[in-house]
Coordinates of C-alpha atoms and ligand atoms in Angstrom, one line a residue:
X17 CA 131.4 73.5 81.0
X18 CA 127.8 72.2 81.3
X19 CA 125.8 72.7 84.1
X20 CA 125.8 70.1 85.7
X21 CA 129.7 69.7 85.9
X22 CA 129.6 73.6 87.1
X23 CA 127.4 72.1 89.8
X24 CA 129.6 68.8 90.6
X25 CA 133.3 70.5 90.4
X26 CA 131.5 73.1 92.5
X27 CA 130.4 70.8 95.2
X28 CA 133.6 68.3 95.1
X29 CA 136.1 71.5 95.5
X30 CA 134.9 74.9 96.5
X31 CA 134.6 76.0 100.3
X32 CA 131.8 78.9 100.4
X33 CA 131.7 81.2 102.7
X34 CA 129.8 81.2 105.9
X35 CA 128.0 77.6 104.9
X36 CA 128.5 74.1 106.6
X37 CA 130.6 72.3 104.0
X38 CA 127.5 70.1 103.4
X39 CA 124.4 72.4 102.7
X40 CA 121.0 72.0 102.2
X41 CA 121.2 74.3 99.8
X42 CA 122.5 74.4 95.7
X43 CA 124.8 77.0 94.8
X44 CA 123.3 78.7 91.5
X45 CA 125.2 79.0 88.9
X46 CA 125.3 82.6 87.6
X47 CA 125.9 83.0 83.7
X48 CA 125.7 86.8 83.6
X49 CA 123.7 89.8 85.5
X50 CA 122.8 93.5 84.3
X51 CA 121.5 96.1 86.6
X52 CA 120.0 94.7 89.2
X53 CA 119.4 91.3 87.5
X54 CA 121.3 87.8 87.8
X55 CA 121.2 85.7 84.9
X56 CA 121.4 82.1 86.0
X57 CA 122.9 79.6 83.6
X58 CA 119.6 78.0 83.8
X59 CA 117.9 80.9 82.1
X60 CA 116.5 82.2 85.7
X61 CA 116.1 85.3 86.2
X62 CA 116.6 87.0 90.1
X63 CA 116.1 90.2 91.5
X64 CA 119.3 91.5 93.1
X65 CA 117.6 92.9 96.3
X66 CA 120.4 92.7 98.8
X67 CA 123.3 94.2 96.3
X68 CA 125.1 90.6 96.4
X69 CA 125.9 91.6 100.2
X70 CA 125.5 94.6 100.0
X71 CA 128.1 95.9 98.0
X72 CA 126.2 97.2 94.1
X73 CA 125.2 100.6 94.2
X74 CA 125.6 100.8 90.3
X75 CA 124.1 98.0 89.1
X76 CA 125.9 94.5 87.7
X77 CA 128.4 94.8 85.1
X78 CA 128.2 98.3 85.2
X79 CA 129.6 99.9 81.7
X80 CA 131.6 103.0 82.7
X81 CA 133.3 100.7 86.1
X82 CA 134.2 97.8 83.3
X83 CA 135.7 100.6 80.8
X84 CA 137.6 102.2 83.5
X85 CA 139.0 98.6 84.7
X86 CA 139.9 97.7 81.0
X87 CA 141.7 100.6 80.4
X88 CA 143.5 100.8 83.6
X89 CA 144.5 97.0 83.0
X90 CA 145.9 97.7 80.1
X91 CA 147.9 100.5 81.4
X92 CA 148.9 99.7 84.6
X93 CA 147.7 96.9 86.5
X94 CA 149.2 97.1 89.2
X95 CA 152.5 98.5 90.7
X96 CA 154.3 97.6 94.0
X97 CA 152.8 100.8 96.6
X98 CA 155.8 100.7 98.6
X99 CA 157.7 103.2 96.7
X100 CA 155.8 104.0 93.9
X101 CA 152.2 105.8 92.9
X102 CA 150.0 106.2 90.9
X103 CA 147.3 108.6 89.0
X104 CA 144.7 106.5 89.7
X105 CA 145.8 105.9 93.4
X106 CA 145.9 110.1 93.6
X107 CA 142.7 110.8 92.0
X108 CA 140.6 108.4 94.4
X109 CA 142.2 110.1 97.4
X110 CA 141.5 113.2 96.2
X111 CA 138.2 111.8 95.7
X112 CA 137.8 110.8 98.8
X113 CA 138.3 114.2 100.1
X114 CA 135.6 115.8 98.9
X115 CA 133.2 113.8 100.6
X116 CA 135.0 113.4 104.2
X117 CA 135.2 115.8 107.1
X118 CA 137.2 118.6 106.1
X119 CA 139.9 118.0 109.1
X120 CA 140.5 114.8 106.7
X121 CA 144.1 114.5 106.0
X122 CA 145.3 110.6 104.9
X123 CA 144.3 107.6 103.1
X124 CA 144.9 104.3 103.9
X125 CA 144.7 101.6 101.3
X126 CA 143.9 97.7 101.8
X127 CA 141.7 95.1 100.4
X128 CA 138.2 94.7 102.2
X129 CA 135.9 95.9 104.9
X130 CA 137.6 93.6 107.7
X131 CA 140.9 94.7 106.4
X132 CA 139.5 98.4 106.3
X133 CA 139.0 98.0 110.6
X134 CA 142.0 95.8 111.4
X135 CA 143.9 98.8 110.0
X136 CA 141.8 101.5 111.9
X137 CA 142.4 99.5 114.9
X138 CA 146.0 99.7 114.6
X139 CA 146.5 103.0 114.2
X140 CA 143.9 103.7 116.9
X141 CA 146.5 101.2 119.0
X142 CA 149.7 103.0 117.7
X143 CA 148.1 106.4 117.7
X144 CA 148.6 106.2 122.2
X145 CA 151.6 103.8 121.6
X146 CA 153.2 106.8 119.8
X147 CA 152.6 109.1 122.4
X148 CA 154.1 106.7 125.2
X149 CA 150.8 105.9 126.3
X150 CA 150.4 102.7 127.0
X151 CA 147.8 102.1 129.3
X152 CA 145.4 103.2 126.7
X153 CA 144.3 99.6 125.3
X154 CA 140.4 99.7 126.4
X155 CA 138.0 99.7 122.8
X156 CA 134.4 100.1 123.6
X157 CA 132.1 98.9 120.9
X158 CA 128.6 98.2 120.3
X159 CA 126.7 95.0 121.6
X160 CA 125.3 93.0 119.0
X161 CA 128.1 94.5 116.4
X162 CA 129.9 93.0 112.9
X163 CA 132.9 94.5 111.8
X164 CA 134.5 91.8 109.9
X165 CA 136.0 88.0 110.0
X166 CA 139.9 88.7 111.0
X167 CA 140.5 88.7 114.2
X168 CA 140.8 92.1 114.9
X169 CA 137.4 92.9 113.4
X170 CA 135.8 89.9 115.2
X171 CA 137.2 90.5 118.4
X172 CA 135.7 94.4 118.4
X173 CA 132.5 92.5 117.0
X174 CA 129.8 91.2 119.4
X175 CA 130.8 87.3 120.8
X176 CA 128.2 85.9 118.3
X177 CA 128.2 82.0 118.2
X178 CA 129.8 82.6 114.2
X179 CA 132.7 83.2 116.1
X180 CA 132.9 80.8 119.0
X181 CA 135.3 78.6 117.7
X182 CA 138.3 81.4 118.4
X183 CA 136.8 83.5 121.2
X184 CA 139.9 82.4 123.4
X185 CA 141.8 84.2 120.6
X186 CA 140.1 87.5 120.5
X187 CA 141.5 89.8 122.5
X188 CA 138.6 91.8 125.1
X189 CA 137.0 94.4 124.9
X190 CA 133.8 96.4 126.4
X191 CA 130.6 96.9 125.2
X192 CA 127.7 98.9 125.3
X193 CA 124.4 97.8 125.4
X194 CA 122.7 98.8 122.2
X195 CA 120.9 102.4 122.5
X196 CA 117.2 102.9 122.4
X197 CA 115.0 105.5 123.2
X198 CA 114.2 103.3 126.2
X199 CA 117.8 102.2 127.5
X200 CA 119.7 105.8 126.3
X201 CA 119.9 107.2 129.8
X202 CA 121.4 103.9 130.9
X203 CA 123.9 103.7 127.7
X204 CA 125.5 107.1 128.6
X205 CA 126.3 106.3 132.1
X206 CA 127.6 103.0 130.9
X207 CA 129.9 104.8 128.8
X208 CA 130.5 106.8 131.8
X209 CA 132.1 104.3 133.7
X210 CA 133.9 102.1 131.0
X211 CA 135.7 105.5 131.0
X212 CA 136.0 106.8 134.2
X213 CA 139.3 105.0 134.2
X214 CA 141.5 107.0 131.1
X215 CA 142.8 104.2 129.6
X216 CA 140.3 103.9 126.5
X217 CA 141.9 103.9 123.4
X218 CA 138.8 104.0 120.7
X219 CA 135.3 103.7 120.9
X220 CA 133.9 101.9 117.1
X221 CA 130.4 101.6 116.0
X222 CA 128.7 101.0 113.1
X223 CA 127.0 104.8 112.1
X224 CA 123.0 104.5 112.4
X225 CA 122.7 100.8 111.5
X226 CA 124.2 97.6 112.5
X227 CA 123.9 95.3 109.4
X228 CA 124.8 91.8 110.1
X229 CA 123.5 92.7 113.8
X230 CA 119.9 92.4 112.5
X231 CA 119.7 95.9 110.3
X232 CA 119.4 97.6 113.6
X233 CA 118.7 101.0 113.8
X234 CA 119.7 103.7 116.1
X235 CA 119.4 107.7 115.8
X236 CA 121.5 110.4 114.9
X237 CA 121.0 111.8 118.3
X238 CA 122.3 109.5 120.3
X239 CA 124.8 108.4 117.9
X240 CA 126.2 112.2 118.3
X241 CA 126.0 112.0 122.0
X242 CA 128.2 108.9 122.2
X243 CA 130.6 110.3 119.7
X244 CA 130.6 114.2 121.5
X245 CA 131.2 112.3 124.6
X246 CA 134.2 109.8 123.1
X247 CA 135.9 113.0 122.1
X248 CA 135.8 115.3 124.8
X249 CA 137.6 112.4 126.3
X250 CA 140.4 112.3 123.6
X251 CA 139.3 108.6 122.8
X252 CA 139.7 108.1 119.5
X253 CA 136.2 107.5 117.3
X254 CA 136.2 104.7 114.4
X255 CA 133.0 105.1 112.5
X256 CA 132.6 101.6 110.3
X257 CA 130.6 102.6 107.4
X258 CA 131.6 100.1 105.7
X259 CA 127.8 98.9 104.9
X260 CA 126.4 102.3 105.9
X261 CA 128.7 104.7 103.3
X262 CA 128.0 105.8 99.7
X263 CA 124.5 106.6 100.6
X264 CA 122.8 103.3 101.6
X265 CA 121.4 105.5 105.0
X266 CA 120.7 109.0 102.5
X267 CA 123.4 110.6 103.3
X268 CA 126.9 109.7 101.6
X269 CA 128.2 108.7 104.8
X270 CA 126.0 107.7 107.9
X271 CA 128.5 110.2 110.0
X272 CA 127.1 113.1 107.7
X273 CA 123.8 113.4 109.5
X274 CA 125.7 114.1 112.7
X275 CA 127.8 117.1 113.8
X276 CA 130.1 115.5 114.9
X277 CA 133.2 113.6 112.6
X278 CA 134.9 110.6 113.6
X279 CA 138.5 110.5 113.9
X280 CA 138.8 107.2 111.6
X281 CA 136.5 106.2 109.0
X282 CA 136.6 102.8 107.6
X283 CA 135.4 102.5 103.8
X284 CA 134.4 99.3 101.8
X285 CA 132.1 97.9 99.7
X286 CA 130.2 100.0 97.5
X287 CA 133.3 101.7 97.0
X288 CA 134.1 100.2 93.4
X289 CA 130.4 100.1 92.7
X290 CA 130.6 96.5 93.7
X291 CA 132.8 95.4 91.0
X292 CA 136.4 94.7 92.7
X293 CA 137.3 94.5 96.6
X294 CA 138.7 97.6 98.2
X295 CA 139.4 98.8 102.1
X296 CA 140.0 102.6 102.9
X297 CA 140.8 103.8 106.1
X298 CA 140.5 107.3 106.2
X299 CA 141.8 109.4 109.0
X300 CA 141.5 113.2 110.5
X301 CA 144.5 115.4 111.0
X302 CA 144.4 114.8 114.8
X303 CA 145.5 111.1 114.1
X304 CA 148.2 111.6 111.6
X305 CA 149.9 113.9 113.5
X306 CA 151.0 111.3 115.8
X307 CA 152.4 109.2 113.1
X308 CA 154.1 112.1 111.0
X309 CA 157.8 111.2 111.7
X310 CA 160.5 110.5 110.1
X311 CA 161.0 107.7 112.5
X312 CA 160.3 103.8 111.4
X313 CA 158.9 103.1 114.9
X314 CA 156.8 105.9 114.4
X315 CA 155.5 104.7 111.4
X316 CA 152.0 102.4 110.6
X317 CA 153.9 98.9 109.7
X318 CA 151.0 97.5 107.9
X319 CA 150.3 96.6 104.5
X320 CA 149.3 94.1 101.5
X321 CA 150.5 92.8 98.4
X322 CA 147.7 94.6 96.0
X323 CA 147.4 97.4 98.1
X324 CA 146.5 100.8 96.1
X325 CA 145.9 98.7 93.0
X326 CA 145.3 100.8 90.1
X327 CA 142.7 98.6 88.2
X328 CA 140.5 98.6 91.7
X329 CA 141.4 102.4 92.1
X330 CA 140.0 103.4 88.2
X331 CA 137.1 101.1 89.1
X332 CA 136.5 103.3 92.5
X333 CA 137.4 106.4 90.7
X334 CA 134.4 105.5 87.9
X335 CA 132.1 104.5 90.8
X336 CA 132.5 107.6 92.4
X337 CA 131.8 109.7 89.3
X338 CA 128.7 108.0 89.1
X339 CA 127.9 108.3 92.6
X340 CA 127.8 112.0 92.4
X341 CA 125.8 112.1 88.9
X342 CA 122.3 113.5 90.0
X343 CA 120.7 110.2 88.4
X344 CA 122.7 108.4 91.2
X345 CA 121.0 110.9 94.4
X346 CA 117.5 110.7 92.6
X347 CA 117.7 106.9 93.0
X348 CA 118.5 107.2 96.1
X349 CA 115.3 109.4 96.9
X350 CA 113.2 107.4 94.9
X351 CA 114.3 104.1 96.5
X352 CA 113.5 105.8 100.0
X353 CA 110.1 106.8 99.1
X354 CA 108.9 103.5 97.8
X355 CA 110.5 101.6 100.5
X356 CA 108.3 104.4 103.0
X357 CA 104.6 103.8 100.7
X358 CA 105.6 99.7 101.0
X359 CA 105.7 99.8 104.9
X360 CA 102.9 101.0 104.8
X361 CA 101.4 97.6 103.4
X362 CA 103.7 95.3 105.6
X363 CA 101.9 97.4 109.2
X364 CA 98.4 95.4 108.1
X365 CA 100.6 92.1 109.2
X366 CA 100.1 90.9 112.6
X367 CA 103.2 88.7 112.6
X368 CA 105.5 91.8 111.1
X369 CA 107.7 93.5 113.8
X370 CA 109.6 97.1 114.3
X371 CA 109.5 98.4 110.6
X372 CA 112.1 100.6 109.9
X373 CA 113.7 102.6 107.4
X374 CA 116.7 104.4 106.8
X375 CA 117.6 105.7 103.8
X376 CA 117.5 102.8 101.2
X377 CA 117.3 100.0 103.7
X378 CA 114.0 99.1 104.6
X379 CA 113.9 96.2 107.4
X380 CA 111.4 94.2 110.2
X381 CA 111.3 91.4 112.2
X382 CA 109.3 88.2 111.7
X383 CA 107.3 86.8 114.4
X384 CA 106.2 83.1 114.8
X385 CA 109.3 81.8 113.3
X386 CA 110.7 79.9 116.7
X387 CA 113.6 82.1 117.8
X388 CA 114.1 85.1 117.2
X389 CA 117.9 86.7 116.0
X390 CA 120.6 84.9 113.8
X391 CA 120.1 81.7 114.5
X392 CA 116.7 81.4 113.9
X393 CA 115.2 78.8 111.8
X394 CA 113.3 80.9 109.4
X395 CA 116.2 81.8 106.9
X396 CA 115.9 77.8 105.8
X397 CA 112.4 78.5 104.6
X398 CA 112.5 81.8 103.4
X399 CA 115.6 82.0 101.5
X400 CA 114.4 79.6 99.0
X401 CA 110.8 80.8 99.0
X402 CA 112.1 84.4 96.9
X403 CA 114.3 82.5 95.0
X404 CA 111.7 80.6 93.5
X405 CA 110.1 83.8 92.9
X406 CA 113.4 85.2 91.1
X407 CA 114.2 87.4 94.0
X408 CA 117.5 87.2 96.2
X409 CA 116.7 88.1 99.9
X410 CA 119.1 87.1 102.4
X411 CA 117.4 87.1 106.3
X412 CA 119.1 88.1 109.3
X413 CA 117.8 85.1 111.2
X414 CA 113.7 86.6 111.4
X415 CA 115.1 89.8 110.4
X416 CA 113.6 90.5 106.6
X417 CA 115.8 93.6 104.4
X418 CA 115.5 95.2 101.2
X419 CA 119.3 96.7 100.4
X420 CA 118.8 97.2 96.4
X421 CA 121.6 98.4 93.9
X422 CA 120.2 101.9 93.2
X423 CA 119.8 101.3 90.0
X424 CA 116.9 98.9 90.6
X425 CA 113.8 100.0 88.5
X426 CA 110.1 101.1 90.0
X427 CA 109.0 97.5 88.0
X428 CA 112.0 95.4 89.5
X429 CA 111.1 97.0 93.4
X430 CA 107.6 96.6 93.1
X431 CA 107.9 92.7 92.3
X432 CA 110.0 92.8 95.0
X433 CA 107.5 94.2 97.3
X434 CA 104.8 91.6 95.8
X435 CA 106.8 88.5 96.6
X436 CA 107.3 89.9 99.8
X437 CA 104.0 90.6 100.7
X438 CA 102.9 87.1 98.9
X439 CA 105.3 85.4 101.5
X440 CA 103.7 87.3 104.2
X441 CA 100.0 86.5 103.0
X442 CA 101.0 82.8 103.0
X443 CA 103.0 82.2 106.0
Ligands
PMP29 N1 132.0 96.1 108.7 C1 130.7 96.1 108.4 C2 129.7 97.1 109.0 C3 130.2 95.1 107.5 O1 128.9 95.0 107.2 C4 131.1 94.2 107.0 C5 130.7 93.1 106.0 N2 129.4 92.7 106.0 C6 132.5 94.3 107.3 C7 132.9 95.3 108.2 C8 133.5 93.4 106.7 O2 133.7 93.6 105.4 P1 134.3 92.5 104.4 O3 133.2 91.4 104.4 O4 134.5 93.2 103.1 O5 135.5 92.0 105.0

């Protein structure tokens, strides 16, 4: 196809996501991408600074991730999971073990992050269902939170005006205000009293930083005192580290830089290196004891027509070996310290707000752009500002992030940082 009839079939038939259906802007055509590079079709070349939502750790078009999927598809593409397994199934659970808590005891397989929660959610439902009680329907979550786009996820998610349209369909819930070091004090006695009266059922949270929120950023401290205090209440914890896990906040896992482990850990994105779609939900020992029975009642009723699919699970199992190559933790150091020298540069800004860092996500707040938060205008004028400068940076309303693949070179960060602080210089 030529361009242009890429551009019109694109425009007279395909719905993208989280877009009015008539929008200001042009969908790029993408020919190829390497690294941290998109190649347009145009012969454009753009910096991959958000990890095409946040998903590449790797790189595009990773080698050893495409091997693995070729193989695997030509071994075993995929296999009904009811009833049958597989190696590759096996080997990313096993996997997965060695980087969990060790009172990890069961994987859960489905096909994205929202997918990933509504299943955590259910078990966290059917954990207290199991044991007869049923009073125990109360899910505390974090104001100003994003857990997905099925209705599960979005009712646990903070009532942002994405999801007005169905908030008479999303079933309640209780939230907390969102901890600083100012409100903390205030936070735990809120927490308190939402469960004063023993019929909570799970607290969830997004580990150390809310993405969609804003890339807001809480510590480890209080993070440990809301999960220490879930848990000497039995409520069950659900840590979403769906964004936060395979090292985007340092540590593999978000949850690794406190003492204390979740009950439920939902896994997603980088995952498969950012090459296919997978959901894990991961649980502890405590939580699969109530389901271990024989019983059908007993058991988690939930599942999906590619779940555990071997050509996804080779692509996860490749990820992961290049997650733990040495190369892979160095990036991640490397991207850390850059990010820490560049906010240096953006403090001499007047109109730049709350810098802050954590791991390889480096974030702040625009001021003078009329509102602030998502539904601030400034997205419409910076969006296509870096992408004339070959870069992809997608705002949180005035929130500006940098959420690279770690693969991205010293050059391809530092003309990141450039057009950045170009933008900054001009506006
Ligand atoms: N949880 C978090 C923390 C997320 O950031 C996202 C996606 N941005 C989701 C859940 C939902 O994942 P998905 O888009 O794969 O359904």
């Amino acid at each position: 196809m030529t361009i242009d009839e890429i551009k019109q079939a694109d425009k007279d038939l395909i719905w993208h996501p989280f877009a009015p259906l008539i929008n200001p802007f042009e969908y790029i055509p993408v020919k190829s991408a390497k690294g941290a590079k998109l190649f347009t079709h145009e012969g454009k070349t753009i910096i991959d600074a958000v990890s095409s939502w946040w998903v590449n750790i790797h790189g595009h078009a990773n080698e050893q991730i495409a091997d693995a999927i070729h193989k695997q598809a030509l071994e075993l593409e995929h296999v009904i999971f009811a009833g049958f397994t597989h190696e590759p199934a096996v080997r990313l659970a096993k996997n997965l073990m060695t980087i969990l808590p060790d009172n990890y005891s069961k994987i859960f397989f489905s096909d994205n992050g929202s997918t990933s929660i509504e299943v955590a959610l259910k078990m966290a439902f059917q954990y207290w269902y199991n044991q007869g009680a049923k009073n125990k329907r109360k899910i505390i979550s974090l104001e100003g939170a994003y857990h997905g786009d099925t209705f599960g996820s979005m009712s646990v998610s903070g009532r942002s005006s994405f999801f007005e349209p169905f908030f008479p369909f999303l079933f309640d819930i209780e939230t907390l205000d969102f901890p600083t070091e100012e409100n903390f004090d205030k936070v735990v006695a809120q927490f308190d009293q939402l469960t004063s009266d023993d019929d909570c059922a799970a607290f969830i949270f997004e580990p150390l930083v809310q993405g969609a929120g804003g890339m807001r950023m809480y510590s480890p401290d209080m993070l440990q005192q809301l999960v220490a205090m879930a848990q000497s209440k039995g409520i069950i914890c659900i840590a979403d580290e769906v964004m936060t896990g395979w090292g985007r906040t340092g540590t593999t896992f978000a949850c690794d830089q406190i003492e204390a482990n979740p009950d439920i850990t939902c896994i997603s994105k980088g995952i498969t290196g950012g090459a296919l779609p997978l959901g894990i939900t991961a649980v502890n020992s405590k939580v699969e004891a109530v389901f271990r029975s024989e019983e059908l009642s007993k058991a988690l009723l939930h599942g999906h027509s590619y779940t555990g699919n071997p050509m996804i699970c080779a692509a996860a199992n490749a990820s992961f070996e290049l997650f733990e190559a040495k190369e892979c933790k160095d990036n991640i150091q490397r991207i850390h310290q850059r990010h820490q020298g560049f906010m240096e540069k953006l403090k001499t800004f007047d109109h730049v707000e709350n810098i802050r860092l954590q791991g390889t996500i480096v974030a702040f707040d625009l001021k003078g752009f009329g509102e602030t938060g998502y539904n601030s205008d400034a997205r419409k004028k910076i969006y296509p500002y870096f992408l004339e400068k070959g870069v992809l940076i997608r705002p949180l309303g005035n929130v500006i992030y940098l959420l690279p693949p770690y693969v991205i070179t010293d050059e391809e960060l530092d003309r990141v940082y450039e057009a950045l602080l170009e933008f900054l210089e001009e506006n």
